[in-house]
Each structure stands twice: as structure tokens, then as C-alpha cells.
mmCIF file of C-alpha atoms and ligand atoms in Angstrom:
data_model
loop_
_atom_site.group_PDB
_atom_site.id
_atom_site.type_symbol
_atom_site.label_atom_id
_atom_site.label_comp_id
_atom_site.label_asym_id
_atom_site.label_seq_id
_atom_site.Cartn_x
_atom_site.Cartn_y
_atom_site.Cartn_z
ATOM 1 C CA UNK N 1483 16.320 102.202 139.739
ATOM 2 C CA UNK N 1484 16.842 104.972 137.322
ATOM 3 C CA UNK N 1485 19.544 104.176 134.118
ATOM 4 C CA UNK N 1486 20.687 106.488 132.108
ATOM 5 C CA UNK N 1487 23.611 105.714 128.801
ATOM 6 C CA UNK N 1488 26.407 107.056 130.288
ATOM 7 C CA UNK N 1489 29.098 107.847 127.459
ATOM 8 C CA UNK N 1490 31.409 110.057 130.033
ATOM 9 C CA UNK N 1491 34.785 110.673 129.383
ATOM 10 C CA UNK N 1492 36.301 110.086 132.688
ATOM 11 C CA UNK N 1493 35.506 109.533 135.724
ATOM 12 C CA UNK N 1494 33.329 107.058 133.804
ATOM 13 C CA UNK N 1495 31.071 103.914 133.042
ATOM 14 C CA UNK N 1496 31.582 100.511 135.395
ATOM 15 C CA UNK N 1497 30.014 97.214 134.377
ATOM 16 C CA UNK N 1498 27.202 96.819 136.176
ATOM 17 C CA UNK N 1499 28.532 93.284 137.657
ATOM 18 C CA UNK N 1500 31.354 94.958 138.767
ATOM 19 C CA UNK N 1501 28.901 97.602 140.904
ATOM 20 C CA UNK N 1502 26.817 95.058 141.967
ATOM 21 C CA UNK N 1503 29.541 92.695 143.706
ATOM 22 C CA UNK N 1504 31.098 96.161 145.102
ATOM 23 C CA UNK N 1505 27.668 96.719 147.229
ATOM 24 C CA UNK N 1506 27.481 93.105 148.039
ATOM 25 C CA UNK N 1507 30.627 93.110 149.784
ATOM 26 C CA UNK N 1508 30.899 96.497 150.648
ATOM 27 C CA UNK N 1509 29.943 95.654 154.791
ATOM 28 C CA UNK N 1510 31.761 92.551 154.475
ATOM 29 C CA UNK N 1511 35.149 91.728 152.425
ATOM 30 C CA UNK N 1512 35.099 88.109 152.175
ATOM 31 C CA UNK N 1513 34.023 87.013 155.227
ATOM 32 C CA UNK N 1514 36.490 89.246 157.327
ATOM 33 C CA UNK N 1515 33.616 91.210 159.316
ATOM 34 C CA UNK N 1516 34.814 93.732 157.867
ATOM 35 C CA UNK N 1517 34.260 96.220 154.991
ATOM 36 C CA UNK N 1518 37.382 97.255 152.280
ATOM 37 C CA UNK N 1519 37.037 101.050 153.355
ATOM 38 C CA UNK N 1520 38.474 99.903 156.530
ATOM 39 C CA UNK N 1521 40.796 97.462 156.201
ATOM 40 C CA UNK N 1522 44.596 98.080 157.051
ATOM 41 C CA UNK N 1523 47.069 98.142 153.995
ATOM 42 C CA UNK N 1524 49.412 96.019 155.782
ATOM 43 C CA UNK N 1525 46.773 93.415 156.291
ATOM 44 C CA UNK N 1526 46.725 90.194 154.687
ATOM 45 C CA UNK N 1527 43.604 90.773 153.189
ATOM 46 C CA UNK N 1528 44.967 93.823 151.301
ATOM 47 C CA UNK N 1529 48.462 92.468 150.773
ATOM 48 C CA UNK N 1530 46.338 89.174 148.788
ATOM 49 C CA UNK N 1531 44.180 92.457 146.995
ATOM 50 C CA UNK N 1532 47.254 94.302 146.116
ATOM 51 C CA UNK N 1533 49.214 91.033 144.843
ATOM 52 C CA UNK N 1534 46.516 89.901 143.043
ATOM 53 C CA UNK N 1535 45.886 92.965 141.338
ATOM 54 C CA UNK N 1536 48.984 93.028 139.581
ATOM 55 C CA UNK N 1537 48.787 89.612 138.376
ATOM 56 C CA UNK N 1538 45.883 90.175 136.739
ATOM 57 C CA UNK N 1539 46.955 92.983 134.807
ATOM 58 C CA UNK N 1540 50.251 91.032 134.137
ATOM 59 C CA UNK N 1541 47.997 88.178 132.969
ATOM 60 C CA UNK N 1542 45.928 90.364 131.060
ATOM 61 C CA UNK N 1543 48.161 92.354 128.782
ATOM 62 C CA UNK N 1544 51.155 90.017 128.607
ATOM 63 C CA UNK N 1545 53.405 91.891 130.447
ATOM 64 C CA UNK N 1546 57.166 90.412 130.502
ATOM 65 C CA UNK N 1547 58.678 89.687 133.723
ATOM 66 C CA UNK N 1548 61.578 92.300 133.860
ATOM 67 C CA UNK N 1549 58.426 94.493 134.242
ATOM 68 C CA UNK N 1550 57.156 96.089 137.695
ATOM 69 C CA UNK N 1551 53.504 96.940 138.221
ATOM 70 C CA UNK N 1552 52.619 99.852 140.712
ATOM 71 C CA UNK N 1553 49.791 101.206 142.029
ATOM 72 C CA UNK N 1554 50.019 104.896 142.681
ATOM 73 C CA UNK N 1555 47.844 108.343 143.266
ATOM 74 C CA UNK N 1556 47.767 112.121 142.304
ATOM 75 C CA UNK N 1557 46.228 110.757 138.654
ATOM 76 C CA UNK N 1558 48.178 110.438 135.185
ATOM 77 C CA UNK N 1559 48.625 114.842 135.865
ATOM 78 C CA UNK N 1560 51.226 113.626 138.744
ATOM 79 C CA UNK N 1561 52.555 111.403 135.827
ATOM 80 C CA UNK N 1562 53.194 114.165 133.701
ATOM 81 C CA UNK N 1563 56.063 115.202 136.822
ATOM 82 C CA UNK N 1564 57.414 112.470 137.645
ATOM 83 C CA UNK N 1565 58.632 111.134 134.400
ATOM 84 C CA UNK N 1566 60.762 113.909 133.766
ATOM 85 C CA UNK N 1567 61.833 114.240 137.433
ATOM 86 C CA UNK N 1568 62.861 110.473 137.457
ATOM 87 C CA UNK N 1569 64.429 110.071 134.098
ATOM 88 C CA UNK N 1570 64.895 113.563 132.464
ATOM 89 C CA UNK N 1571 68.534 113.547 133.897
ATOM 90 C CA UNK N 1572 71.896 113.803 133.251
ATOM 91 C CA UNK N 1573 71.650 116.814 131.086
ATOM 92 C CA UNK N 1574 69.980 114.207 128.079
ATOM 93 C CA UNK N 1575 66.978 115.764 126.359
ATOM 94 C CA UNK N 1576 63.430 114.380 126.164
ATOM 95 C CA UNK N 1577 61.515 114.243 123.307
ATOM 96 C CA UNK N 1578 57.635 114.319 122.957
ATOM 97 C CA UNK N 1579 55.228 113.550 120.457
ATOM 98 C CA UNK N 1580 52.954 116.399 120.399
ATOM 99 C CA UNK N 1581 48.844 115.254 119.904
ATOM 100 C CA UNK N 1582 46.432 117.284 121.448
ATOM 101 C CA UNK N 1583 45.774 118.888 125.266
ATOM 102 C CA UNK N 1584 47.506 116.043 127.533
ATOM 103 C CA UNK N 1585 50.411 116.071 125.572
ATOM 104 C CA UNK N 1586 50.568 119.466 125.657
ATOM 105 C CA UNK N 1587 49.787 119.371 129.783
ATOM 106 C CA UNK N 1588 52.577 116.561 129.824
ATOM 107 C CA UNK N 1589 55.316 118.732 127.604
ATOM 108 C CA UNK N 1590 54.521 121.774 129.970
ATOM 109 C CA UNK N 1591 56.046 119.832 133.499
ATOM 110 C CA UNK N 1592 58.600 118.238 131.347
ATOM 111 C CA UNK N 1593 60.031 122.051 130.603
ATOM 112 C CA UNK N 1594 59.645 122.720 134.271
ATOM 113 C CA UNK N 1595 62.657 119.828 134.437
ATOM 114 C CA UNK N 1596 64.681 119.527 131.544
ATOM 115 C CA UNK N 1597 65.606 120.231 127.750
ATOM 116 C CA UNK N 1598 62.449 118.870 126.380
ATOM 117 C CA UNK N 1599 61.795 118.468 122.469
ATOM 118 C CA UNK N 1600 58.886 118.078 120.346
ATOM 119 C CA UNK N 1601 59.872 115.165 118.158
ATOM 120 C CA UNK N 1602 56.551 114.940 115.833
ATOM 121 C CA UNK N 1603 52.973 117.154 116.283
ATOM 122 C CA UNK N 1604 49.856 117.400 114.735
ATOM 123 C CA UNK N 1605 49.281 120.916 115.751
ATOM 124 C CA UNK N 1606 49.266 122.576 112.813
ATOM 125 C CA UNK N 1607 46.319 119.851 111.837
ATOM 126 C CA UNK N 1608 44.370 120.660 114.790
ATOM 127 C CA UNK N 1609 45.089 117.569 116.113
ATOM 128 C CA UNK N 1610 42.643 115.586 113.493
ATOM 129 C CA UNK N 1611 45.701 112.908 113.796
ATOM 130 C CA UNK N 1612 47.711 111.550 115.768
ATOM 131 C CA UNK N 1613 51.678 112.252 115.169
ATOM 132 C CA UNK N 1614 53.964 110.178 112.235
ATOM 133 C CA UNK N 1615 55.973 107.629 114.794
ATOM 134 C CA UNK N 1616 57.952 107.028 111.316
ATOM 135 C CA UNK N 1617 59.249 110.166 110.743
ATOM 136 C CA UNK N 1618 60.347 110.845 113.781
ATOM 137 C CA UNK N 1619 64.202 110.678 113.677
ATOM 138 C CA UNK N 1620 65.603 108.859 117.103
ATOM 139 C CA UNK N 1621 68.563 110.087 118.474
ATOM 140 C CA UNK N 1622 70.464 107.815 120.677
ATOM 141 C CA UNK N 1623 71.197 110.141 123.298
ATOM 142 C CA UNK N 1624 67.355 111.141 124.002
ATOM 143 C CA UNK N 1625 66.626 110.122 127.875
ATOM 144 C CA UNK N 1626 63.554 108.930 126.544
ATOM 145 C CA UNK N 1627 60.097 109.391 123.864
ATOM 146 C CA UNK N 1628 57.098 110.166 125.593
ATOM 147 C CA UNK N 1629 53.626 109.635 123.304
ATOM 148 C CA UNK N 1630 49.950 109.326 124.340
ATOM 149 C CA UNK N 1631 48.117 106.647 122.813
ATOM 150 C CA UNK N 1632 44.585 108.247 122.647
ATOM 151 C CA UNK N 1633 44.159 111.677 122.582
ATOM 152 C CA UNK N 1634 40.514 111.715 124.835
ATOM 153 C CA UNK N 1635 39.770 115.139 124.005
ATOM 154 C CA UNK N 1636 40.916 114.981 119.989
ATOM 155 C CA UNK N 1637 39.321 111.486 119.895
ATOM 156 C CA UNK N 1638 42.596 110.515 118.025
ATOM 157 C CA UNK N 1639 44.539 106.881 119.015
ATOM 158 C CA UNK N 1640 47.293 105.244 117.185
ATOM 159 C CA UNK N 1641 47.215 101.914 115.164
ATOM 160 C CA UNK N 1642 51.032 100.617 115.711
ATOM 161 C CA UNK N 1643 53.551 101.829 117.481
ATOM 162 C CA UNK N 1644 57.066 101.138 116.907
ATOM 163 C CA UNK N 1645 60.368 99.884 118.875
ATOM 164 C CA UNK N 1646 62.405 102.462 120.070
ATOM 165 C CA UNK N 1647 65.541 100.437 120.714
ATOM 166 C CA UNK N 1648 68.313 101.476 123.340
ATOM 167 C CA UNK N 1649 66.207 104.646 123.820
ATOM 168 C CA UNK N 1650 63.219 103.823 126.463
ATOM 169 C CA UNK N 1651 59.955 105.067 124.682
ATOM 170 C CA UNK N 1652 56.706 106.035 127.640
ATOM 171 C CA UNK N 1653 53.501 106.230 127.140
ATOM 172 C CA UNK N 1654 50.236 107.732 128.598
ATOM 173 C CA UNK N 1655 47.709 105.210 127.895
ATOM 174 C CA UNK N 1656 44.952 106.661 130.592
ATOM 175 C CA UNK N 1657 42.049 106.577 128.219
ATOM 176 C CA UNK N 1658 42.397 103.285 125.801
ATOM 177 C CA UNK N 1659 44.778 100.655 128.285
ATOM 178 C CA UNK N 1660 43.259 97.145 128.244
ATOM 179 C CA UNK N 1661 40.830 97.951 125.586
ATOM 180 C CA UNK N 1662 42.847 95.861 122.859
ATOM 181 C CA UNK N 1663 46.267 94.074 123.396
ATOM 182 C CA UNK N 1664 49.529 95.825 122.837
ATOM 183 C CA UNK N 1665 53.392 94.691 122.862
ATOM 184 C CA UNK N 1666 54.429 95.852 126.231
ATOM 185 C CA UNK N 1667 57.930 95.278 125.517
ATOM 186 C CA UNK N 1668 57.735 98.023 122.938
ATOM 187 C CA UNK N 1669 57.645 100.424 126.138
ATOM 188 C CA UNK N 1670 59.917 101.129 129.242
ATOM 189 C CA UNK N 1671 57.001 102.480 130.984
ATOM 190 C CA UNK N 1672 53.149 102.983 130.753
ATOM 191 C CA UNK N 1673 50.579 104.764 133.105
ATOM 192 C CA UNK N 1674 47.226 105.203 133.115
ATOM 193 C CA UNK N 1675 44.714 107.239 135.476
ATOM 194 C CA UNK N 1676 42.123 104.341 136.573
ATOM 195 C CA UNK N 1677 39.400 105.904 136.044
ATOM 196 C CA UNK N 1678 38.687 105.941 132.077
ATOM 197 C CA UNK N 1679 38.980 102.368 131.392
ATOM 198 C CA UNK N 1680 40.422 100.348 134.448
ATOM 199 C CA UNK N 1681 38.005 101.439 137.774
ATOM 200 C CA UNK N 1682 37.544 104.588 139.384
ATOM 201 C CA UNK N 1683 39.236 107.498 139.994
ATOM 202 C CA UNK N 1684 42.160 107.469 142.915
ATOM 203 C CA UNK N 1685 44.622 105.198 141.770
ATOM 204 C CA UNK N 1686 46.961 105.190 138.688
ATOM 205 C CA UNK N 1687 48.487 102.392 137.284
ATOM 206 C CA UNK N 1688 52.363 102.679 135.769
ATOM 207 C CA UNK N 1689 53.762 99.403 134.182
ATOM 208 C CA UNK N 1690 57.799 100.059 133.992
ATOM 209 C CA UNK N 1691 60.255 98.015 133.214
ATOM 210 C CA UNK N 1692 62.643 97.005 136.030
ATOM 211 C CA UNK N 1693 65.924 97.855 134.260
ATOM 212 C CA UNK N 1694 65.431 101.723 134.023
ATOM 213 C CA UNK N 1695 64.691 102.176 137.522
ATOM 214 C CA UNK N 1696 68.172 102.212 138.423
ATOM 215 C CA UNK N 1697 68.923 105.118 136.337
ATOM 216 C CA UNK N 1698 66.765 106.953 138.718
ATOM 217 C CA UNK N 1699 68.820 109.466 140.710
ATOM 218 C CA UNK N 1700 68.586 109.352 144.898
ATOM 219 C CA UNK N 1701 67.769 113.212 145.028
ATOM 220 C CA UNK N 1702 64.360 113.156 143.971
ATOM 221 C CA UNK N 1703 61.739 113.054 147.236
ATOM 222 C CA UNK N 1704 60.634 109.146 148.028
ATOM 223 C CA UNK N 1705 56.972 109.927 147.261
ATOM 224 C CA UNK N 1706 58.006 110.457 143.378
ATOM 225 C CA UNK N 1707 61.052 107.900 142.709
ATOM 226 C CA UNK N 1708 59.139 105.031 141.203
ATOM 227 C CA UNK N 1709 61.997 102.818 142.036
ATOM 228 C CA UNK N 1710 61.249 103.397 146.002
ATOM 229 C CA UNK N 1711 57.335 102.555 145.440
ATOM 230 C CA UNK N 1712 58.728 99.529 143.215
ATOM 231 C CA UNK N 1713 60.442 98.155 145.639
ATOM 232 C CA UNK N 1714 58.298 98.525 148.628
ATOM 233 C CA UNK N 1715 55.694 96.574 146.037
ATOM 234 C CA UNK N 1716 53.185 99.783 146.023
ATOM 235 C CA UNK N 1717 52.955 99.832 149.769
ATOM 236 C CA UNK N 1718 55.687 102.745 150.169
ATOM 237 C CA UNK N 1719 52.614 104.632 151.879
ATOM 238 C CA UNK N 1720 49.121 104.118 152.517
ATOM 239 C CA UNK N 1721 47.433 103.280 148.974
ATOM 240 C CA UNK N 1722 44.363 103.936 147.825
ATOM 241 C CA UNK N 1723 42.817 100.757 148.926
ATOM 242 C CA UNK N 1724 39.315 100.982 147.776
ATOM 243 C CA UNK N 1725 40.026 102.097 144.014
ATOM 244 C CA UNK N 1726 42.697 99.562 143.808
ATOM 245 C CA UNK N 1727 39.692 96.784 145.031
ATOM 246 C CA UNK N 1728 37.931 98.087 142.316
ATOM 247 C CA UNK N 1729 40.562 97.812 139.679
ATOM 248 C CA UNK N 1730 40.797 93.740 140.970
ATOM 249 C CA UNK N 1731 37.196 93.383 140.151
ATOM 250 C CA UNK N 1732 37.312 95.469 136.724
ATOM 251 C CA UNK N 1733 40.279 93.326 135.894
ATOM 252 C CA UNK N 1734 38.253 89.973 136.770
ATOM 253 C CA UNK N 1735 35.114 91.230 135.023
ATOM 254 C CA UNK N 1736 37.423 91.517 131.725
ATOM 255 C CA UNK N 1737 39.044 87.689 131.837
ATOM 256 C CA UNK N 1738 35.714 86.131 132.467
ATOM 257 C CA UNK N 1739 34.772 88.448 129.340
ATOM 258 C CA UNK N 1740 36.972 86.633 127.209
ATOM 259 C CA UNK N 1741 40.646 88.812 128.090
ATOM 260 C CA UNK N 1742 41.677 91.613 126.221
ATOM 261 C CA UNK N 1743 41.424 90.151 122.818
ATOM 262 C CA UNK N 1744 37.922 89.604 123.051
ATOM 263 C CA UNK N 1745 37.075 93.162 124.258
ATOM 264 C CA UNK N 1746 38.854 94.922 121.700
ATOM 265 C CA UNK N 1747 36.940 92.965 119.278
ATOM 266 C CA UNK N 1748 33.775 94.374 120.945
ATOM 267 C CA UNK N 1749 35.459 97.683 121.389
ATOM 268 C CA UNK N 1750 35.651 97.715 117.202
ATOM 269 C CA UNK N 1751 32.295 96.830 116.752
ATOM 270 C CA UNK N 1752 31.205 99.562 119.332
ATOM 271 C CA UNK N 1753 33.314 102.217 117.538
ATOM 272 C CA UNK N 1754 32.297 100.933 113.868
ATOM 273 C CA UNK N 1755 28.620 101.637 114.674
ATOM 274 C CA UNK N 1756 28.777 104.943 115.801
ATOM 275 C CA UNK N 1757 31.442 105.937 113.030
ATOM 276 C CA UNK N 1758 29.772 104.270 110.434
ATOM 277 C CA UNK N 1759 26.342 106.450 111.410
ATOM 278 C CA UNK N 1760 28.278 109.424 111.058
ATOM 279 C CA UNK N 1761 29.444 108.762 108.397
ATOM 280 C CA UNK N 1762 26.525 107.636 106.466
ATOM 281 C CA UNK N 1763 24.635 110.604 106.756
ATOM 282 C CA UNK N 1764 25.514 112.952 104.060
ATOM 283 C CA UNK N 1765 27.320 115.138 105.831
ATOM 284 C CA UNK N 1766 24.708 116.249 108.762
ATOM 285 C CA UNK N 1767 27.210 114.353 111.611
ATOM 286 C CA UNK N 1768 31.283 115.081 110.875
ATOM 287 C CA UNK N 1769 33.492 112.903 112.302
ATOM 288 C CA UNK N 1770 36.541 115.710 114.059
ATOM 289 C CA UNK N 1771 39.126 112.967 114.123
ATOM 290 C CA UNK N 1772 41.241 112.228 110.426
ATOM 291 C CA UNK N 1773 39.518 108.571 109.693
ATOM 292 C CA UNK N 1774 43.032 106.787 109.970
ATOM 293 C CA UNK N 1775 43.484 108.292 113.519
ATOM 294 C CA UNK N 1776 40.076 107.606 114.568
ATOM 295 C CA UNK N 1777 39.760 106.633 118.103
ATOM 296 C CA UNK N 1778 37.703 103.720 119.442
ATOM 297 C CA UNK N 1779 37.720 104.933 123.215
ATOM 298 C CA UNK N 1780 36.127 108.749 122.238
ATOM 299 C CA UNK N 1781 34.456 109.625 118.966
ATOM 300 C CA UNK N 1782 34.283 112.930 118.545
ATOM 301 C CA UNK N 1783 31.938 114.596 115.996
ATOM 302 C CA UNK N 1784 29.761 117.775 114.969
ATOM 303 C CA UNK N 1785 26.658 118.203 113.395
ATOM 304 C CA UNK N 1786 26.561 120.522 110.314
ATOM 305 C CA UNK N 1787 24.651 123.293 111.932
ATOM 306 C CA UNK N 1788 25.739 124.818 115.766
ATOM 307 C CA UNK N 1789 22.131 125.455 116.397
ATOM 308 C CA UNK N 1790 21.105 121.733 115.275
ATOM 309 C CA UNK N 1791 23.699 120.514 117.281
ATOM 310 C CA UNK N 1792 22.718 122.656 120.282
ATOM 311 C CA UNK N 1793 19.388 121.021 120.316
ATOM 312 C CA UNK N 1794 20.776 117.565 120.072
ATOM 313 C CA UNK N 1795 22.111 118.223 123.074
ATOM 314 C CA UNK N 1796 19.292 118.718 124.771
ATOM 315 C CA UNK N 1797 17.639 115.538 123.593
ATOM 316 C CA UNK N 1798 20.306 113.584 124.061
ATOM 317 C CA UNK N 1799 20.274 114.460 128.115
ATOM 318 C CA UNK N 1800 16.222 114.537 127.711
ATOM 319 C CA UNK N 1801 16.181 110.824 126.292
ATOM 320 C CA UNK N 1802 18.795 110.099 128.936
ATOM 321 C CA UNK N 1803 22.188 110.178 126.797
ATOM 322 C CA UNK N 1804 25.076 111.175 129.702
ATOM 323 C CA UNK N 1805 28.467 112.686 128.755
ATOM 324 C CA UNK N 1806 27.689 113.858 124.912
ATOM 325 C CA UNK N 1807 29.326 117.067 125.394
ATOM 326 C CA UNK N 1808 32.509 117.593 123.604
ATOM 327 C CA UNK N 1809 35.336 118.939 125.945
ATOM 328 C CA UNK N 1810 36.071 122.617 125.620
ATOM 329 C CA UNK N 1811 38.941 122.381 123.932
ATOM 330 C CA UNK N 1812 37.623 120.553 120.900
ATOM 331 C CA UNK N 1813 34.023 121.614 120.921
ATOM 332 C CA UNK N 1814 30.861 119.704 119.337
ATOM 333 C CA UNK N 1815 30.442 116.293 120.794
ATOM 334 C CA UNK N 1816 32.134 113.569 122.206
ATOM 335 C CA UNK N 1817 31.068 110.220 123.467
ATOM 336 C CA UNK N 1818 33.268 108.253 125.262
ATOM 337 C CA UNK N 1819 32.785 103.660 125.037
ATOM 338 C CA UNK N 1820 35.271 102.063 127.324
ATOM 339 C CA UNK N 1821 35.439 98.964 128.203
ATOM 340 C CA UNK N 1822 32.502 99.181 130.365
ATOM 341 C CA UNK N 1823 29.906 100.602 127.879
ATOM 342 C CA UNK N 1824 28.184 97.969 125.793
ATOM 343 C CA UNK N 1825 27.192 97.262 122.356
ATOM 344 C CA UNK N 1826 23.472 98.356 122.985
ATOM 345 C CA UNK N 1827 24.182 101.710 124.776
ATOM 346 C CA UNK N 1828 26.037 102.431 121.594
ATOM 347 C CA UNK N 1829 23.354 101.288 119.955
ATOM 348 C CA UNK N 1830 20.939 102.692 121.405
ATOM 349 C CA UNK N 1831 22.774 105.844 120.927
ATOM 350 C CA UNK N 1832 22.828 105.197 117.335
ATOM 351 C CA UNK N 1833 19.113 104.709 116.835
ATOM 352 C CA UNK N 1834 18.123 108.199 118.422
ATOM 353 C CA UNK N 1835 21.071 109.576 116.011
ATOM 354 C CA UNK N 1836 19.304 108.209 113.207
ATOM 355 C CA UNK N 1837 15.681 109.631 114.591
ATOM 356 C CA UNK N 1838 16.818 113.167 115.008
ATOM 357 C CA UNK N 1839 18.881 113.055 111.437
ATOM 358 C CA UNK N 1840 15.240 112.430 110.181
ATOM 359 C CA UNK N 1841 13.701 115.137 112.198
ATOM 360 C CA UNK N 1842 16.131 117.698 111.723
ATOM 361 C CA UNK N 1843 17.973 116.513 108.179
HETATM 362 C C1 PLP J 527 42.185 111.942 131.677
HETATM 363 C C2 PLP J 527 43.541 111.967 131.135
HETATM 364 C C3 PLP J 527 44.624 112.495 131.857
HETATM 365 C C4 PLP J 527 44.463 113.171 133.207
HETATM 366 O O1 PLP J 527 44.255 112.263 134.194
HETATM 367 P P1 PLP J 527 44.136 112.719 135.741
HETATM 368 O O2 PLP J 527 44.000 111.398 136.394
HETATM 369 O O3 PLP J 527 42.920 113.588 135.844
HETATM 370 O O4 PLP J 527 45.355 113.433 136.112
HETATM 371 C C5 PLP J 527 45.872 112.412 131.299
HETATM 372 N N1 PLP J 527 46.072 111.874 130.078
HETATM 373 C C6 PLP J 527 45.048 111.379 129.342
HETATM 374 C C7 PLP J 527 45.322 110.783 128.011
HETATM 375 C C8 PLP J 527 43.765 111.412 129.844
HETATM 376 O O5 PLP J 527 42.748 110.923 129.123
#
């Protein structure tokens, strides 16, 4: 079977345990006969999937009872609408913290909506860091503070985050949830698209907490009122049953790895390695992202000569390096370690960044 390092941003990387168990079961589900692509949602089976699925993520990051867990489709994009058409409402303003592309993407639908605000941005530092959450001045009357925890295409994440009090603070966490525990409580709602660090592409996960659904007005079509898919527990319509499978056995593949703790710790040590190389080579790989903002989900970087880094390129997919392509927006290079990439692809990334620094240096 042919391997290759695959560092791409999203779709992206499964553990290989996780692909394995998905073709041993594939033509039989647990001894049903049958196979999960074609399963009913209302059976039992799925209903014991679907259930189980979002105890494990409870389990997994901590999250507090008063807290619903729903699996839904159209990606973190269809995110970007329905916050604003479920809680941008009663003539209150929203205000957004303003770091890089899917901010941007997710201010743009909220202006479709409502008076939306940029509370904080890091435009005018091309997006090297992420927002000051301490500057930002809160006012009580905001319908809510939307922020993105890692900026994928910037390769920009924040350290801490801070409580918002009465006013409910969201974030999109599509490209760094599970990969180190956070304070759940801190937020009224979190999604993420699957398919960066929780499974595949198809299903998106929102965590929101139970109390804010009600502010949700009766108007908005049943397909986007989170409250109607929270109360018919995800099953409002048919869901996407095979990525949600896959999320269950992501999910399981991460407790028997030690939980969330444990993964962020390998998560650092993944990230240190690849900054540290950069940054211990005089200047011939630049990290993009501002040090302090540095991401450990996507390191982005450049090489101090366009037509050196051109040729890296071409290495890099000739030695069997997938996904090192920046995104057009931010140029250079970019490679992305979820969960699912290990310590030795990133190492093994490493050593043939250290070979071509001595060819080419
Ligand atoms: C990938 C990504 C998105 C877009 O997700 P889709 O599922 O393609 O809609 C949104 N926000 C962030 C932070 C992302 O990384």
C-alpha cells in the first residue's frame, strides 16, 4: 500500500486505526448484516451511534450539562448563517473579532442579517496575530461575540480566552477543537466542520448551551433554528450517518489515546519541532504567524527566496510530503498536524527540512 505524509488542511489526516476498523466493519456494523451506509436513522443501531457520539464528546472536553450537542450539515460556512439568523435579533448588534479569511467569510453573512461590529482585528497586521480579547470593550447589550480560535489559513490560534459574562461569546473552533482542553463554560456555543480535526467531511458539530436556545425566534425555517434540531436530539432530518460513525470512532481513538490532555501534549511537541526548525535556521524558513499567536494545528512559513521555495515544493510532493502548499490567501507554505498526524510525520517532515536547508542554504 502506498503512504504518503499527509499535512492537509482539511478535508484531512485520519488515524490509521480509525481507517482500518472503518473497512472492517464497513459490510457489517456490529453484527447487524448490515453495513452503516445503509442503516436507517431511526434505527436502534443509529439512535445507540448518535447517543453515543455525544457522550463522548461530552466526556471528552468536559462539557457542562446545561449544554446540548448536535450533529448537523452544510459545514462551519452554514455556521457562519445561522448564528446570526438565530441570535442576531431583536435589533441588538453583534460583534466580531476580526482574524483572518473565516472571520472575514463569517462577518460577511452576519451583515446579510444584522448590525454587525468588528470588536478587535488584526488586519492592519496581516493577520500575523490573532485579535487582543482584553481590549475589547463588552457592551452589555451585544446579542453576542463571535471569535475563531485558529485562524487555518493565517496559522494564528489563541492561548486564553476570556469570560464574557451576561453577553454569550461563540466560537468557530473547526480547525483546533479537541486538540487541547478548553473551559466550555466560557462559551454559549461552539461549532466545528468535522473534517479538520474530528472525522470527515459531512457533518458539523455545534456545542450550545441550552439556555440561549429559547431566545431563538419561531420565524426562522426549521432546518436552521438550532433549538428545533436540539430538541429532536439531531434527528430533525436524515443526518449524515456515515460521517457521524466516523466522528464515534475518532472520538474513541482519542480516549484510548490518553483524552484530550494527553493529545495536546503531543500536539505541542508536534508544533515545537517544526517551529523550532524554522526557527533555527538563520533566517532561510520564516515563520508567517507573530510567535505568541503561533498556531499548533497549521504552521505557516516561507522560505527566504520564492524560487527556493518553489522548488521545495516540488520535493516535498516528490519525497511524498501532501498538503505543503500555503492557501492562496496567505501564500508560501502551510502544513497542517491535527490530531491525527503523528510525531514522526512531523518528523519526518523536519529531517527533509533540514536536508534541503543544507542543499539549498
Ligand atoms: C475550514 C474552515 C471553515 C469552513 O468549513 P466548511 O466546512 O468548508 O464550511 C470555517 N472556519 C474555519 C476556522 C475553518 O478552518
Amino acid at each position: 500500500m502506498k503512504q504518503v505524509y499527509n499535512f492537509n488542511a482539511g478535508p484531512a489526516a485520519l488515524p490509521l486505526d480509525v481507517m482500518l476498523q472503518i473497512q472492517d466493519e464497513l459490510l457489517d456494523l456490529q453484527g447487524t448484516g448490515l453495513s452503516i451506509l445503509e442503516i436507517s436513522h431511526r434505527s436502534k443501531e443509529y439512535e445507540n451511534i448518535n447517543g453515543e457520539t455525544q457522550q463522548l464528546l461530552k466526556e471528552l472536553l468536559n462539557i457542562p450539562s446545561d449544554y446540548e450537542v448536535l450533529f448537523l450539515q452544510g459545514g462551519a460556512s452554514t455556521q457562519f448563517a445561522m448564528v446570526p439568523m438565530n441570535f442576531l435579533t431583536g435589533g441588538r448588534k453583534a460583534s466580531y473579532l476580526h482574524s483572518g479569511t473565516w472571520s472575514g467569510k463569517a462577518i460577511a453573512e452576519a451583515r446579510k442579517i444584522g448590525e454587525t461590529a468588528i470588536a478587535e482585528s488584526s488586519e492592519a497586521d496581516h493577520f500575523k496575530k490573532v485579535p487582543n480579547l482584553n481590549r475589547m470593550k463588552i457592551d452589555p447589550e451585544t446579542a453576542y461575540i463571535h471569535l475563531t480560535s485558529n485562524e487555518t489559513i493565517a496559522g494564528t490560534q489563541y492561548q486564553n480566552f476570556i469570560n464574557t459574562g451576561e453577553v454569550p461569546l461563540f466560537a468557530d473552533m473547526s480547525s483546533d477543537i479537541l486538540s487541547r482542553p478548553i473551559d466550555v463554560s466560557n462559551f454559549a456555543l461552539i461549532y466545528a466542520g468535522a473534517q479538520k480535526n474530528l472525522g470527515p467531511s459531512g457533518v458539523t458539530v455545534v456545542i450550545v448551551k441550552r439556555k440561549i436556545l429559547e431566545r431563538i425566534p419561531a420565524s426562522i425555517p426549521d432546518i436552521m433554528n438550532y433549538r428545533i434540531h436540539a430538541n429532536k436530539r439531531s434527528l430533525f432530518h436524515t443526518p449524515p450517518v456515515f460521517a457521524v460513525y466516523i466522528v464515534n470512532l475518532m472520538l474513541k481513538w482519542i480516549r484510548n489515546n490518553g483524552g484530550v490532555k494527553a493529545i495536546e501534549q503531543r500536539n505541542y511537541r508536534k508544533a515545537n519541532l517544526i517551529y523550532s526548525t524554522i526557527d533555527k535556521s538563520g533566517g532561510f524558513y520564516n515563520g508567517l504567524a507573530h510567535p505568541e499567536s503561533r498556531s499548533m494545528m497549521n504552521v505557516t512559513f516561507s522560505i527566504f527566496n520564492e524560487g527556493i521555495e518553489k522548488h521545495f515544493l516540488q520535493e516535498a510532493e516528490q519525497n511524498g510530503f501532501v498538503g505543503v502548499k500555503g492557501h492562496r490567501d496567505a501564500g508560501h507554505l502551510r502544513v497542517s498536524i491535527y490530531n491525527a498526524v503523528t510525531y514522526e510525520q512531523c518528523q519526518a517532515l523536519t529531517d527533509f527540512m533540514l536536508d534541503f536547508q543544507k542543499r539549498f542554504g
